[in-house]
GROMACS .gro file of C-alpha atoms in nm:
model
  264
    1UNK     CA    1   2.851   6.312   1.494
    2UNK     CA    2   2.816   6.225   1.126
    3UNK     CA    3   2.888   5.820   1.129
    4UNK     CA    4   3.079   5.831   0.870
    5UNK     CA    5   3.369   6.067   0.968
    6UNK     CA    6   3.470   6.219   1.305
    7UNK     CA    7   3.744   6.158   1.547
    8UNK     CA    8   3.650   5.787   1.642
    9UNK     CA    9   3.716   5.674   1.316
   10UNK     CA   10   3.527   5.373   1.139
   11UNK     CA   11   3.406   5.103   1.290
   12UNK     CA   12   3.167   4.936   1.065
   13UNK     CA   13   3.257   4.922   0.694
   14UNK     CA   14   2.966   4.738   0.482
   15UNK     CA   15   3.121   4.735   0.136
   16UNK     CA   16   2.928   4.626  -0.187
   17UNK     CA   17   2.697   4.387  -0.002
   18UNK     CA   18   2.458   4.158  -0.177
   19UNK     CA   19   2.216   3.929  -0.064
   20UNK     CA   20   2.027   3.670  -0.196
   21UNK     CA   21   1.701   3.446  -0.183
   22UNK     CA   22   1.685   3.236  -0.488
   23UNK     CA   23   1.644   3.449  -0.767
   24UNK     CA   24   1.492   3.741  -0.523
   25UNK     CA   25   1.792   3.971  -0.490
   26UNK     CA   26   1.755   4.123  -0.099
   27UNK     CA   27   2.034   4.392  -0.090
   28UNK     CA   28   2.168   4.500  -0.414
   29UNK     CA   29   2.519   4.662  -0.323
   30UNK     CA   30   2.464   4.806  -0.006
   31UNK     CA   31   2.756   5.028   0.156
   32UNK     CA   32   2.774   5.171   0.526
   33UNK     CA   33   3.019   5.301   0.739
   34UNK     CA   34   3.003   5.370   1.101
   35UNK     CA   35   3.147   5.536   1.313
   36UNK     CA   36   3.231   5.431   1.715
   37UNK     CA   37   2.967   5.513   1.899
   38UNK     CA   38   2.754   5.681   1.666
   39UNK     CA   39   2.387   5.544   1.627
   40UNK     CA   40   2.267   5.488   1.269
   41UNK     CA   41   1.898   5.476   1.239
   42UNK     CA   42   1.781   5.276   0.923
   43UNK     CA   43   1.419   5.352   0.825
   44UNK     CA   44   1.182   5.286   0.516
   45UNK     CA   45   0.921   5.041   0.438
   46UNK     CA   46   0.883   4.692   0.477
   47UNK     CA   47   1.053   4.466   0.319
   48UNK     CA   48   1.332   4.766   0.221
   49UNK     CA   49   1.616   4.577   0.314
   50UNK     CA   50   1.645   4.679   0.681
   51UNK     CA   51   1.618   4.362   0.905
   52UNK     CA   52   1.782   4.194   0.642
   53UNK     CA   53   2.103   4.411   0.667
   54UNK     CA   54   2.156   4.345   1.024
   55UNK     CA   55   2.140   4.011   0.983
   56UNK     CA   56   2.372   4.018   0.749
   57UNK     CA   57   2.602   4.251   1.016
   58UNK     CA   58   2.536   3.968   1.251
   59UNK     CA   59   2.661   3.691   1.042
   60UNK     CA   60   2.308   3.504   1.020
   61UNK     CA   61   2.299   3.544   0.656
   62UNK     CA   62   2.503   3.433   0.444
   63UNK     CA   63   2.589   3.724   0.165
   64UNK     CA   64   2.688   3.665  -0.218
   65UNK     CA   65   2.914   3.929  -0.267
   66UNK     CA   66   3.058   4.232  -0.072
   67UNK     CA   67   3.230   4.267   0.256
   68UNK     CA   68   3.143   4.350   0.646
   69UNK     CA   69   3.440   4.460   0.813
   70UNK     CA   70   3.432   4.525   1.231
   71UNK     CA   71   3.703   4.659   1.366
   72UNK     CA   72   3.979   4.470   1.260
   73UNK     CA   73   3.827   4.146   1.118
   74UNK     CA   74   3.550   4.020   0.890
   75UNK     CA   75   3.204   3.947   0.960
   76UNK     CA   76   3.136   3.586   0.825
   77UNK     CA   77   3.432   3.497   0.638
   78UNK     CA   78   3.797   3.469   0.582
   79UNK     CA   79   3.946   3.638   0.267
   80UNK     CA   80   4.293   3.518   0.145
   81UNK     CA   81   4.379   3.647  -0.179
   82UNK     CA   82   4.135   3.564  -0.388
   83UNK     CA   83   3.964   3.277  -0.176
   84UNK     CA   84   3.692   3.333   0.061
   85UNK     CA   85   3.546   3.081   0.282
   86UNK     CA   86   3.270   3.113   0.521
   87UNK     CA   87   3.340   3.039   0.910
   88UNK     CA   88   3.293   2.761   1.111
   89UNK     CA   89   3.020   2.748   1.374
   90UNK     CA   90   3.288   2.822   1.677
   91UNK     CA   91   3.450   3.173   1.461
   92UNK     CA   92   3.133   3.304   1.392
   93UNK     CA   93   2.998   3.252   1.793
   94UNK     CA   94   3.286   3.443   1.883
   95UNK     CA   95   3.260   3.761   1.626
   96UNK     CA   96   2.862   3.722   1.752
   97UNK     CA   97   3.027   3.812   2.133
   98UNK     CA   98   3.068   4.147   1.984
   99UNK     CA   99   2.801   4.236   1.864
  100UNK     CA  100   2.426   4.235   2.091
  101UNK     CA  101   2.135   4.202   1.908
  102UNK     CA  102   1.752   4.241   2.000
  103UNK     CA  103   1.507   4.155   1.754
  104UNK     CA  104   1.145   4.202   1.716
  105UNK     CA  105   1.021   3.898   1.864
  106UNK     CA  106   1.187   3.883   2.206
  107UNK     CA  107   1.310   3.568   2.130
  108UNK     CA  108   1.385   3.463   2.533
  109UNK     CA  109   1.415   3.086   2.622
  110UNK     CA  110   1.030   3.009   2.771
  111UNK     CA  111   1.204   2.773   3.031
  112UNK     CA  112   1.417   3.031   3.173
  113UNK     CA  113   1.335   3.323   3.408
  114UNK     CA  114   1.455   3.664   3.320
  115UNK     CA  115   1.783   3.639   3.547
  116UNK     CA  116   1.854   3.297   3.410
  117UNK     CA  117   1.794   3.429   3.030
  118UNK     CA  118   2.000   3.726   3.102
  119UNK     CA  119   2.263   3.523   3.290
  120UNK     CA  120   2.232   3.249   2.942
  121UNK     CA  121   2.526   3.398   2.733
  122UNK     CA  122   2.786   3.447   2.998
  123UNK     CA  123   2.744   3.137   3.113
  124UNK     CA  124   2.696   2.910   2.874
  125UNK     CA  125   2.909   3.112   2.593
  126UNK     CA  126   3.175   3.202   2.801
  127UNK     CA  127   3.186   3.005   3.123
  128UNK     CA  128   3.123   3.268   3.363
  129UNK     CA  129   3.134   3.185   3.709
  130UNK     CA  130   2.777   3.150   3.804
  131UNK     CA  131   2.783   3.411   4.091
  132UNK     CA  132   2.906   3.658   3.893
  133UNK     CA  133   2.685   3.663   3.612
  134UNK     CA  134   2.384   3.621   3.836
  135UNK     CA  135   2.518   3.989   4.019
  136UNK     CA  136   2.606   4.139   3.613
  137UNK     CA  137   2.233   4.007   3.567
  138UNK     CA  138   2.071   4.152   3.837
  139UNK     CA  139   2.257   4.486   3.773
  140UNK     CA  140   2.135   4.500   3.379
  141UNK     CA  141   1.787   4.379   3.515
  142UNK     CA  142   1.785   4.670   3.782
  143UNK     CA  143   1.871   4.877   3.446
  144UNK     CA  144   1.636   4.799   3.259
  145UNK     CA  145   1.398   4.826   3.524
  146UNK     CA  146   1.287   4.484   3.599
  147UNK     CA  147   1.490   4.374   3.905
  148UNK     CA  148   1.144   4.283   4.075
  149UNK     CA  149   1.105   4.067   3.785
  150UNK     CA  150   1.402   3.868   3.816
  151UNK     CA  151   1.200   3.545   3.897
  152UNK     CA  152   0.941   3.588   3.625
  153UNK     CA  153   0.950   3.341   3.347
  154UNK     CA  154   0.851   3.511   2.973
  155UNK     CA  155   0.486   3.407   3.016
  156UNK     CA  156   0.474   3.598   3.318
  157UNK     CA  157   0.617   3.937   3.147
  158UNK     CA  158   0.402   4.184   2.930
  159UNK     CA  159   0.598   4.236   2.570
  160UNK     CA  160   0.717   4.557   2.694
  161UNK     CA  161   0.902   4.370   2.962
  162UNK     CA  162   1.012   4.125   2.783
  163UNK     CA  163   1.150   4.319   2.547
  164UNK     CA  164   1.378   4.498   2.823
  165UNK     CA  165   1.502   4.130   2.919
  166UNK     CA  166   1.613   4.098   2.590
  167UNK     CA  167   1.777   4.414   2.594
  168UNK     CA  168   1.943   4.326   2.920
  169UNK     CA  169   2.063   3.977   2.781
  170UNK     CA  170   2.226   4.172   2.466
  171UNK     CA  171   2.379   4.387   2.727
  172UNK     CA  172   2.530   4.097   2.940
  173UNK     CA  173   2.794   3.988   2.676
  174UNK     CA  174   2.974   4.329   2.662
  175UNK     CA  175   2.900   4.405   2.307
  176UNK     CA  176   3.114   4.684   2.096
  177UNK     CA  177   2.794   4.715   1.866
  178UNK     CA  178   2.427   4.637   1.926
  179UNK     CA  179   2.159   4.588   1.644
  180UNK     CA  180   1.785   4.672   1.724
  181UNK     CA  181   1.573   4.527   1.477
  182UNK     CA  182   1.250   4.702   1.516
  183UNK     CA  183   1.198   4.663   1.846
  184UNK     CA  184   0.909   4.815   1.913
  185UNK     CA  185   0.694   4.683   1.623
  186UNK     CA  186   0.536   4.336   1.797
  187UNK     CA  187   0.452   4.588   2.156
  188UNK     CA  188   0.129   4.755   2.224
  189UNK     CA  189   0.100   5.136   2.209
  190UNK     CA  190   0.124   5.163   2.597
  191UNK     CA  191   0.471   4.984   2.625
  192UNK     CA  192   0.687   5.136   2.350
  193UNK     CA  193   0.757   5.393   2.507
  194UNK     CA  194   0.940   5.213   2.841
  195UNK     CA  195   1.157   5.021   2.526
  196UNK     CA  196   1.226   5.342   2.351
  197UNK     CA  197   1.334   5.489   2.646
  198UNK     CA  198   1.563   5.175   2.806
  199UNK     CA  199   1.730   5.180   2.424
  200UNK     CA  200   1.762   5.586   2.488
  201UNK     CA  201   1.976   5.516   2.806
  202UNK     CA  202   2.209   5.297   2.635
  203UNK     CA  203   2.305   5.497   2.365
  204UNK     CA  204   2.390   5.763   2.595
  205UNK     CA  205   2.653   5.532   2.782
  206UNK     CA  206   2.804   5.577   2.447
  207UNK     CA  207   2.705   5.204   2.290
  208UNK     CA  208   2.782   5.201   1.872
  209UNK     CA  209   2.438   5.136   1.746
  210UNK     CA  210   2.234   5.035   1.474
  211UNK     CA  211   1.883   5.087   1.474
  212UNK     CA  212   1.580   5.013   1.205
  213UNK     CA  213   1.297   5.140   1.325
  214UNK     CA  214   0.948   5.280   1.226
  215UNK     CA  215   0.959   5.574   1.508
  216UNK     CA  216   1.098   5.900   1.348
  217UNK     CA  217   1.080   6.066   1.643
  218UNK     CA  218   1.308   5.838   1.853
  219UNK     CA  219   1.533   5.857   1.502
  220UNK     CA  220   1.546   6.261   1.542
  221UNK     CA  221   1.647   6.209   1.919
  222UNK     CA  222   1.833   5.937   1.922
  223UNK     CA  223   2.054   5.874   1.582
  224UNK     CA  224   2.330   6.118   1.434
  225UNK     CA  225   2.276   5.976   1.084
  226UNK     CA  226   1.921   5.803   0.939
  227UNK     CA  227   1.981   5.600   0.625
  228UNK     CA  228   1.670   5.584   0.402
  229UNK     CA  229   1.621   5.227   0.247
  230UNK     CA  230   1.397   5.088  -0.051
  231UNK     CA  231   1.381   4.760  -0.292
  232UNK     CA  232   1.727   4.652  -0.095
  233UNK     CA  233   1.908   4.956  -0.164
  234UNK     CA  234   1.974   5.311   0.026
  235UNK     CA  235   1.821   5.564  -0.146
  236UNK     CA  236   1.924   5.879   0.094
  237UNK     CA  237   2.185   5.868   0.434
  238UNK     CA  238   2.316   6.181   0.591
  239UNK     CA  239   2.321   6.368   0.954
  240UNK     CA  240   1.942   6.259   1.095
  241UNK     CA  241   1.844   6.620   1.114
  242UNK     CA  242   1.893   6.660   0.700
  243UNK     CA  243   1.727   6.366   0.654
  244UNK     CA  244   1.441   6.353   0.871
  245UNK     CA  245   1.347   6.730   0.851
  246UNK     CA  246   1.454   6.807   0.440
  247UNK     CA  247   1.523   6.486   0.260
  248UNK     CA  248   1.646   6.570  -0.054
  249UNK     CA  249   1.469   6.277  -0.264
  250UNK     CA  250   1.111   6.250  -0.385
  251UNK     CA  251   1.097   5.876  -0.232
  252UNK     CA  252   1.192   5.941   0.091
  253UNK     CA  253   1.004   6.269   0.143
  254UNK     CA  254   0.696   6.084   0.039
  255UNK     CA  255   0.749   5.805   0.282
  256UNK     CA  256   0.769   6.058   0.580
  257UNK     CA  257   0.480   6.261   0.478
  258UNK     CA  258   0.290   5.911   0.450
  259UNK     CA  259   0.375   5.860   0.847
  260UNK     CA  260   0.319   6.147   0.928
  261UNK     CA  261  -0.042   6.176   0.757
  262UNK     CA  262  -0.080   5.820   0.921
  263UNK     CA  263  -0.051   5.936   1.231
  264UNK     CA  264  -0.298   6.244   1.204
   0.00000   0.00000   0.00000
């Protein structure tokens, strides 16, 4: 499914969007749309814009112009009429329920075991009784693999692993959307593969997903459209198989063939 049509309708609307670092512009107009549960796979090199767009999705950045719309509200701010004022520190927690993110760096609580940063969220964002997000927990932990490792503070996990608690802590707030921010890209070789294929298994239970990522073949598997990204701005988007296979711009056929001959 393209994820910008089909019969699920849009989901995701990023409209215009620019962000801002002093005088360093980060995204110069960006627009997206996707679809429910379509899995957009943002690639290009570093510092293209990528990680900085889902944070801006997430509401962690503050944007200068532009709009994020999810389903029915938007991301970050209230609009009326001509007035827009950023949220307060409760609105924007709650829009975050929606949306699960998992970023590069694992980011788990040291002091907490795996159950107890899985278990984190529900219970402390939402008040969940305490035996039932332990079972939830244990269930996402068991999904991920790692129900042995339940008792196993970060230290105690490879990156692989604790990548997959993160995963499972995303998971354990019942997102409608979940953002992977190269996840792979602070793992050794031998353990990108068990993330690859735990991310795999939730976008087949149908999870809306956006993905930047530096592993074209997971793209080709995994995403119905890859968005091509450069200086802040997307250069190319379409179905994954146009873009990955016959990109139809001299910057992004370039930047394949340069991971490709990387990888040779």
């Amino acid at each position: 499914m393209n994820s910008t049509q089909g019969s699920t309708g849009r989901f995701l609307r990023v409209s215009g969007v620019v962000k801002q670092y002093g005088d360093y512009t980060a995204l110069k107009s960006v627009s997206l749309d996707v679809a429910k549960g379509s899995a957009v796979a943002l690639i290009g090199p570093s510092g293209s814009g990528k990680s900085t767009l889902l944070r801006c999705v997430n509401a962690l950045e503050e944007i200068a112009s532009g709009t994020i719309e999810f389903g029915d509200f938007e991301i970050g701010y209230r609009t009326q009429g001509r007035t827009r004022r950023r949220l307060g520190a409760s609105a924007l927690a709650a829009q975050r329920e929606h949306v699960g993110m998992v970023f590069q760096s694992f980011n788990l609580f040291p002091h907490m075991t795996a159950l107890e940063n899985v278990t984190s969220g529900p219970r402390l964002v939402r008040g969940e009784n305490a035996e039932r997000a332990k079972k939830r927990g244990m269930e996402l932990l068991e999904r991920v693999g790692l129900g042995n490792r339940a008792g196993n503070f970060p230290r105690q996990l490879s990156g692989g692993q604790q990548q997959r608690v993160a995963i499972a802590r995303a998971l354990a707030m019942d997102p409608q959307i979940m953002l992977f921010d190269e996840p792979t890209s602070a793992l050794d070789p031998e353990t990108v593969q068990e993330v690859l294929n735990v991310i795999r298994d939730v976008r087949e239970s149908g999870m809306t997903m956006l993905i930047a990522t530096h592993e074209m073949e997971f793209a080709r598997h995994v995403s119905d459209t890859t968005v091509f990204m450069e200086a802040g701005q997307i250069v190319e988007q379409g179905p994954s198989r146009d873009v990955l296979f016959a990109p139809q711009t001299e910057r992004c056929r370039r930047f394949l063939a340069g991971l490709t001959g990387a990888r040779s």
